[in-house]
């Protein structure tokens, strides 16, 4: 597998009825709304998470498709797995 050489753009449409596609934690997880149109808003972070989840589910156990930033994951454990796979020894750092 080679690295992506080109930029890819796409459109991601989804529809929600009687649901909350992207709650606002600062507002008690109420749906995010455009104050002028009262239509729901979805942040770029939410869309990226939905796409990452799709890639992880649809490409499960395929080499090169594992997602680094997973939901509810500890990045130190992800780093350790990557170091072990590459045969790199991690160095412990001391805090001042």
Short mmCIF file of N, CA and C in Angstrom, two decimals:
data_model
loop_
_atom_site.label_atom_id
_atom_site.label_comp_id
_atom_site.label_asym_id
_atom_site.label_seq_id
_atom_site.Cartn_x
_atom_site.Cartn_y
_atom_site.Cartn_z
N UNK A 1 0.84 -1.17 0.00
CA UNK A 1 0.00 0.00 0.00
C UNK A 1 0.89 1.24 0.00
N UNK A 2 0.58 2.19 -0.84
CA UNK A 2 1.36 3.43 -0.90
C UNK A 2 0.56 4.57 -0.28
N UNK A 3 1.27 5.63 0.07
CA UNK A 3 0.62 6.80 0.67
C UNK A 3 -0.25 7.49 -0.37
N UNK A 4 -1.26 8.19 0.09
CA UNK A 4 -2.15 8.92 -0.81
C UNK A 4 -1.35 10.05 -1.46
N UNK A 5 -1.42 10.14 -2.77
CA UNK A 5 -0.66 11.14 -3.52
C UNK A 5 -1.51 12.34 -3.92
N UNK A 6 -2.82 12.15 -4.00
CA UNK A 6 -3.71 13.21 -4.48
C UNK A 6 -4.69 13.61 -3.39
N UNK A 7 -5.26 14.77 -3.56
CA UNK A 7 -6.30 15.24 -2.65
C UNK A 7 -7.64 14.72 -3.17
N UNK A 8 -8.45 14.21 -2.26
CA UNK A 8 -9.77 13.71 -2.62
C UNK A 8 -10.82 14.52 -1.87
N UNK A 9 -11.81 15.01 -2.60
CA UNK A 9 -12.91 15.73 -1.98
C UNK A 9 -14.19 14.95 -2.23
N UNK A 10 -15.09 14.99 -1.29
CA UNK A 10 -16.34 14.26 -1.42
C UNK A 10 -17.43 14.99 -0.66
N UNK A 11 -18.66 14.61 -0.93
CA UNK A 11 -19.82 15.16 -0.25
C UNK A 11 -20.41 14.05 0.61
N UNK A 12 -20.73 14.38 1.83
CA UNK A 12 -21.27 13.40 2.78
C UNK A 12 -22.66 13.88 3.20
N UNK A 13 -23.69 13.25 2.67
CA UNK A 13 -25.07 13.60 3.02
C UNK A 13 -25.60 12.61 4.04
N UNK A 14 -26.29 13.12 5.04
CA UNK A 14 -27.02 12.24 5.94
C UNK A 14 -28.23 13.00 6.47
N UNK A 15 -29.23 12.24 6.87
CA UNK A 15 -30.49 12.82 7.30
C UNK A 15 -30.83 12.29 8.68
N UNK A 16 -31.32 13.16 9.54
CA UNK A 16 -31.70 12.76 10.89
C UNK A 16 -33.12 13.24 11.16
N UNK A 17 -33.97 12.33 11.60
CA UNK A 17 -35.33 12.67 11.99
C UNK A 17 -35.52 12.27 13.44
N UNK A 18 -35.99 13.21 14.24
CA UNK A 18 -36.23 12.96 15.67
C UNK A 18 -34.98 12.41 16.36
N UNK A 19 -33.84 13.03 16.06
CA UNK A 19 -32.59 12.57 16.67
C UNK A 19 -31.66 13.74 16.94
N UNK A 20 -30.49 13.45 17.45
CA UNK A 20 -29.49 14.45 17.79
C UNK A 20 -28.16 14.02 17.20
N UNK A 21 -27.83 14.46 15.97
CA UNK A 21 -26.61 13.99 15.33
C UNK A 21 -25.33 14.56 15.93
N UNK A 22 -25.43 15.71 16.63
CA UNK A 22 -24.23 16.34 17.17
C UNK A 22 -24.61 17.22 18.36
N UNK A 23 -24.67 16.63 19.54
CA UNK A 23 -25.05 17.38 20.73
C UNK A 23 -23.95 18.34 21.17
N UNK A 24 -24.37 19.42 21.82
CA UNK A 24 -23.46 20.43 22.33
C UNK A 24 -23.24 20.19 23.82
N UNK A 25 -22.05 19.74 24.24
CA UNK A 25 -21.82 19.45 25.65
C UNK A 25 -21.94 20.68 26.54
N UNK A 26 -21.74 21.88 25.98
CA UNK A 26 -21.86 23.11 26.78
C UNK A 26 -23.32 23.50 27.00
N UNK A 27 -24.24 22.85 26.29
CA UNK A 27 -25.67 23.16 26.42
C UNK A 27 -26.44 21.92 26.85
N UNK A 28 -25.85 21.11 27.71
CA UNK A 28 -26.53 19.93 28.21
C UNK A 28 -26.78 18.88 27.14
N UNK A 29 -25.90 18.84 26.14
CA UNK A 29 -25.98 17.90 25.01
C UNK A 29 -27.23 18.10 24.15
N UNK A 30 -27.78 19.32 24.19
CA UNK A 30 -28.90 19.65 23.30
C UNK A 30 -28.37 19.74 21.87
N UNK A 31 -29.23 19.53 20.87
CA UNK A 31 -28.77 19.62 19.47
C UNK A 31 -28.23 21.01 19.16
N UNK A 32 -27.22 21.06 18.32
CA UNK A 32 -26.68 22.34 17.87
C UNK A 32 -27.62 22.89 16.80
N UNK A 33 -28.02 24.15 16.94
CA UNK A 33 -28.97 24.76 16.01
C UNK A 33 -28.43 26.07 15.48
N UNK A 34 -28.75 26.36 14.21
CA UNK A 34 -28.47 27.66 13.62
C UNK A 34 -29.53 28.61 14.18
N UNK A 35 -29.12 29.70 14.86
CA UNK A 35 -30.11 30.57 15.49
C UNK A 35 -31.05 31.27 14.50
N UNK A 36 -30.60 31.48 13.26
CA UNK A 36 -31.44 32.17 12.27
C UNK A 36 -32.44 31.24 11.60
N UNK A 37 -32.02 30.03 11.26
CA UNK A 37 -32.91 29.12 10.51
C UNK A 37 -33.50 28.01 11.38
N UNK A 38 -32.99 27.85 12.59
CA UNK A 38 -33.39 26.76 13.49
C UNK A 38 -33.13 25.38 12.90
N UNK A 39 -32.24 25.31 11.92
CA UNK A 39 -31.84 24.01 11.36
C UNK A 39 -30.65 23.49 12.15
N UNK A 40 -30.54 22.18 12.20
CA UNK A 40 -29.46 21.56 12.95
C UNK A 40 -28.10 21.79 12.31
N UNK A 41 -27.08 21.90 13.16
CA UNK A 41 -25.70 22.05 12.71
C UNK A 41 -24.90 20.83 13.15
N UNK A 42 -23.93 20.46 12.34
CA UNK A 42 -23.01 19.38 12.68
C UNK A 42 -21.60 19.92 12.48
N UNK A 43 -20.75 19.77 13.49
CA UNK A 43 -19.39 20.31 13.42
C UNK A 43 -18.50 19.44 12.54
N UNK A 44 -17.39 20.02 12.10
CA UNK A 44 -16.43 19.28 11.30
C UNK A 44 -15.83 18.12 12.10
N UNK A 45 -15.67 18.31 13.39
CA UNK A 45 -15.12 17.25 14.25
C UNK A 45 -16.06 16.05 14.26
N UNK A 46 -17.36 16.30 14.34
CA UNK A 46 -18.34 15.22 14.33
C UNK A 46 -18.31 14.47 13.00
N UNK A 47 -18.20 15.20 11.90
CA UNK A 47 -18.15 14.55 10.58
C UNK A 47 -16.90 13.70 10.44
N UNK A 48 -15.76 14.21 10.91
CA UNK A 48 -14.52 13.44 10.83
C UNK A 48 -14.63 12.15 11.64
N UNK A 49 -15.25 12.24 12.83
CA UNK A 49 -15.42 11.04 13.65
C UNK A 49 -16.31 10.02 12.96
N UNK A 50 -17.39 10.47 12.31
CA UNK A 50 -18.28 9.55 11.60
C UNK A 50 -17.52 8.85 10.46
N UNK A 51 -16.68 9.60 9.75
CA UNK A 51 -15.91 9.02 8.63
C UNK A 51 -14.85 8.05 9.17
N UNK A 52 -14.16 8.43 10.25
CA UNK A 52 -13.16 7.52 10.84
C UNK A 52 -13.82 6.22 11.31
N UNK A 53 -14.98 6.34 11.94
CA UNK A 53 -15.69 5.14 12.39
C UNK A 53 -16.07 4.26 11.21
N UNK A 54 -16.52 4.87 10.11
CA UNK A 54 -16.88 4.09 8.92
C UNK A 54 -15.66 3.35 8.37
N UNK A 55 -14.52 4.04 8.26
CA UNK A 55 -13.31 3.41 7.74
C UNK A 55 -12.90 2.25 8.63
N UNK A 56 -12.96 2.45 9.94
CA UNK A 56 -12.57 1.39 10.87
C UNK A 56 -13.49 0.18 10.76
N UNK A 57 -14.79 0.41 10.63
CA UNK A 57 -15.74 -0.70 10.55
C UNK A 57 -15.65 -1.41 9.20
N UNK A 58 -15.56 -0.64 8.11
CA UNK A 58 -15.58 -1.24 6.78
C UNK A 58 -14.25 -1.89 6.39
N UNK A 59 -13.15 -1.50 7.02
CA UNK A 59 -11.83 -2.03 6.67
C UNK A 59 -11.22 -2.78 7.84
N UNK A 60 -12.03 -3.40 8.64
CA UNK A 60 -11.55 -4.06 9.85
C UNK A 60 -10.47 -5.10 9.53
N UNK A 61 -9.36 -5.01 10.26
CA UNK A 61 -8.23 -5.94 10.15
C UNK A 61 -7.48 -5.85 8.82
N UNK A 62 -7.69 -4.81 8.01
CA UNK A 62 -6.92 -4.64 6.78
C UNK A 62 -5.69 -3.79 7.09
N UNK A 63 -4.56 -4.20 6.58
CA UNK A 63 -3.32 -3.48 6.82
C UNK A 63 -3.40 -2.09 6.18
N UNK A 64 -3.01 -1.07 6.93
CA UNK A 64 -2.98 0.29 6.41
C UNK A 64 -4.25 1.09 6.64
N UNK A 65 -5.28 0.48 7.21
CA UNK A 65 -6.54 1.19 7.42
C UNK A 65 -6.89 1.37 8.90
N UNK A 66 -5.96 1.06 9.78
CA UNK A 66 -6.25 1.23 11.20
C UNK A 66 -6.25 2.72 11.55
N UNK A 67 -7.16 3.12 12.39
CA UNK A 67 -7.31 4.52 12.76
C UNK A 67 -6.51 4.79 14.04
N UNK A 68 -5.70 5.83 14.02
CA UNK A 68 -4.86 6.17 15.17
C UNK A 68 -5.69 6.80 16.30
N UNK A 69 -6.49 7.80 15.96
CA UNK A 69 -7.31 8.50 16.95
C UNK A 69 -8.67 7.83 17.00
N UNK A 70 -8.82 6.87 17.90
CA UNK A 70 -10.07 6.12 18.03
C UNK A 70 -10.89 6.67 19.18
N UNK A 71 -12.18 6.36 19.15
CA UNK A 71 -13.03 6.73 20.27
C UNK A 71 -12.62 5.94 21.50
N UNK A 72 -12.58 6.61 22.63
CA UNK A 72 -12.30 5.98 23.93
C UNK A 72 -10.99 5.20 23.93
N UNK A 73 -9.98 5.72 23.24
CA UNK A 73 -8.69 5.04 23.23
C UNK A 73 -7.64 5.89 23.94
N UNK A 74 -6.62 5.24 24.43
CA UNK A 74 -5.50 5.92 25.08
C UNK A 74 -4.36 5.95 24.06
N UNK A 75 -3.94 7.16 23.68
CA UNK A 75 -2.94 7.29 22.63
C UNK A 75 -1.60 6.69 23.02
N UNK A 76 -1.27 6.67 24.30
CA UNK A 76 -0.01 6.05 24.72
C UNK A 76 0.01 4.57 24.36
N UNK A 77 -1.13 3.90 24.49
CA UNK A 77 -1.21 2.48 24.11
C UNK A 77 -1.09 2.32 22.59
N UNK A 78 -1.68 3.25 21.85
CA UNK A 78 -1.55 3.22 20.39
C UNK A 78 -0.09 3.42 19.99
N UNK A 79 0.58 4.36 20.65
CA UNK A 79 2.00 4.60 20.37
C UNK A 79 2.82 3.34 20.64
N UNK A 80 2.55 2.69 21.78
CA UNK A 80 3.29 1.49 22.15
C UNK A 80 3.12 0.40 21.10
N UNK A 81 1.89 0.20 20.62
CA UNK A 81 1.63 -0.81 19.59
C UNK A 81 2.39 -0.48 18.30
N UNK A 82 2.41 0.81 17.94
CA UNK A 82 3.12 1.23 16.73
C UNK A 82 4.62 1.01 16.88
N UNK A 83 5.19 1.37 18.04
CA UNK A 83 6.61 1.17 18.29
C UNK A 83 6.98 -0.30 18.20
N UNK A 84 6.15 -1.15 18.82
CA UNK A 84 6.42 -2.59 18.79
C UNK A 84 6.36 -3.14 17.37
N UNK A 85 5.41 -2.67 16.58
CA UNK A 85 5.27 -3.15 15.20
C UNK A 85 6.47 -2.74 14.35
N UNK A 86 7.04 -1.58 14.65
CA UNK A 86 8.18 -1.08 13.88
C UNK A 86 9.52 -1.47 14.49
N UNK A 87 9.50 -2.10 15.66
CA UNK A 87 10.73 -2.50 16.31
C UNK A 87 11.49 -1.33 16.92
N UNK A 88 10.78 -0.30 17.32
CA UNK A 88 11.40 0.88 17.93
C UNK A 88 11.24 0.79 19.43
N UNK A 89 12.30 1.10 20.15
CA UNK A 89 12.23 1.09 21.61
C UNK A 89 11.91 2.49 22.09
N UNK A 90 10.83 2.63 22.84
CA UNK A 90 10.45 3.96 23.34
C UNK A 90 11.34 4.34 24.51
N UNK A 91 11.59 5.64 24.63
CA UNK A 91 12.45 6.14 25.70
C UNK A 91 11.57 6.81 26.75
N UNK A 92 11.78 6.46 28.00
CA UNK A 92 11.05 7.10 29.08
C UNK A 92 11.60 8.50 29.29
N UNK A 93 10.72 9.47 29.40
CA UNK A 93 11.14 10.85 29.62
C UNK A 93 10.82 11.24 31.06
N UNK A 94 11.73 11.99 31.65
CA UNK A 94 11.54 12.44 33.03
C UNK A 94 10.93 13.83 33.02
N UNK A 95 9.97 14.04 33.91
CA UNK A 95 9.39 15.36 34.07
C UNK A 95 10.28 16.18 34.99
N UNK A 96 10.38 17.46 34.69
CA UNK A 96 11.21 18.34 35.53
C UNK A 96 10.50 18.74 36.78
#
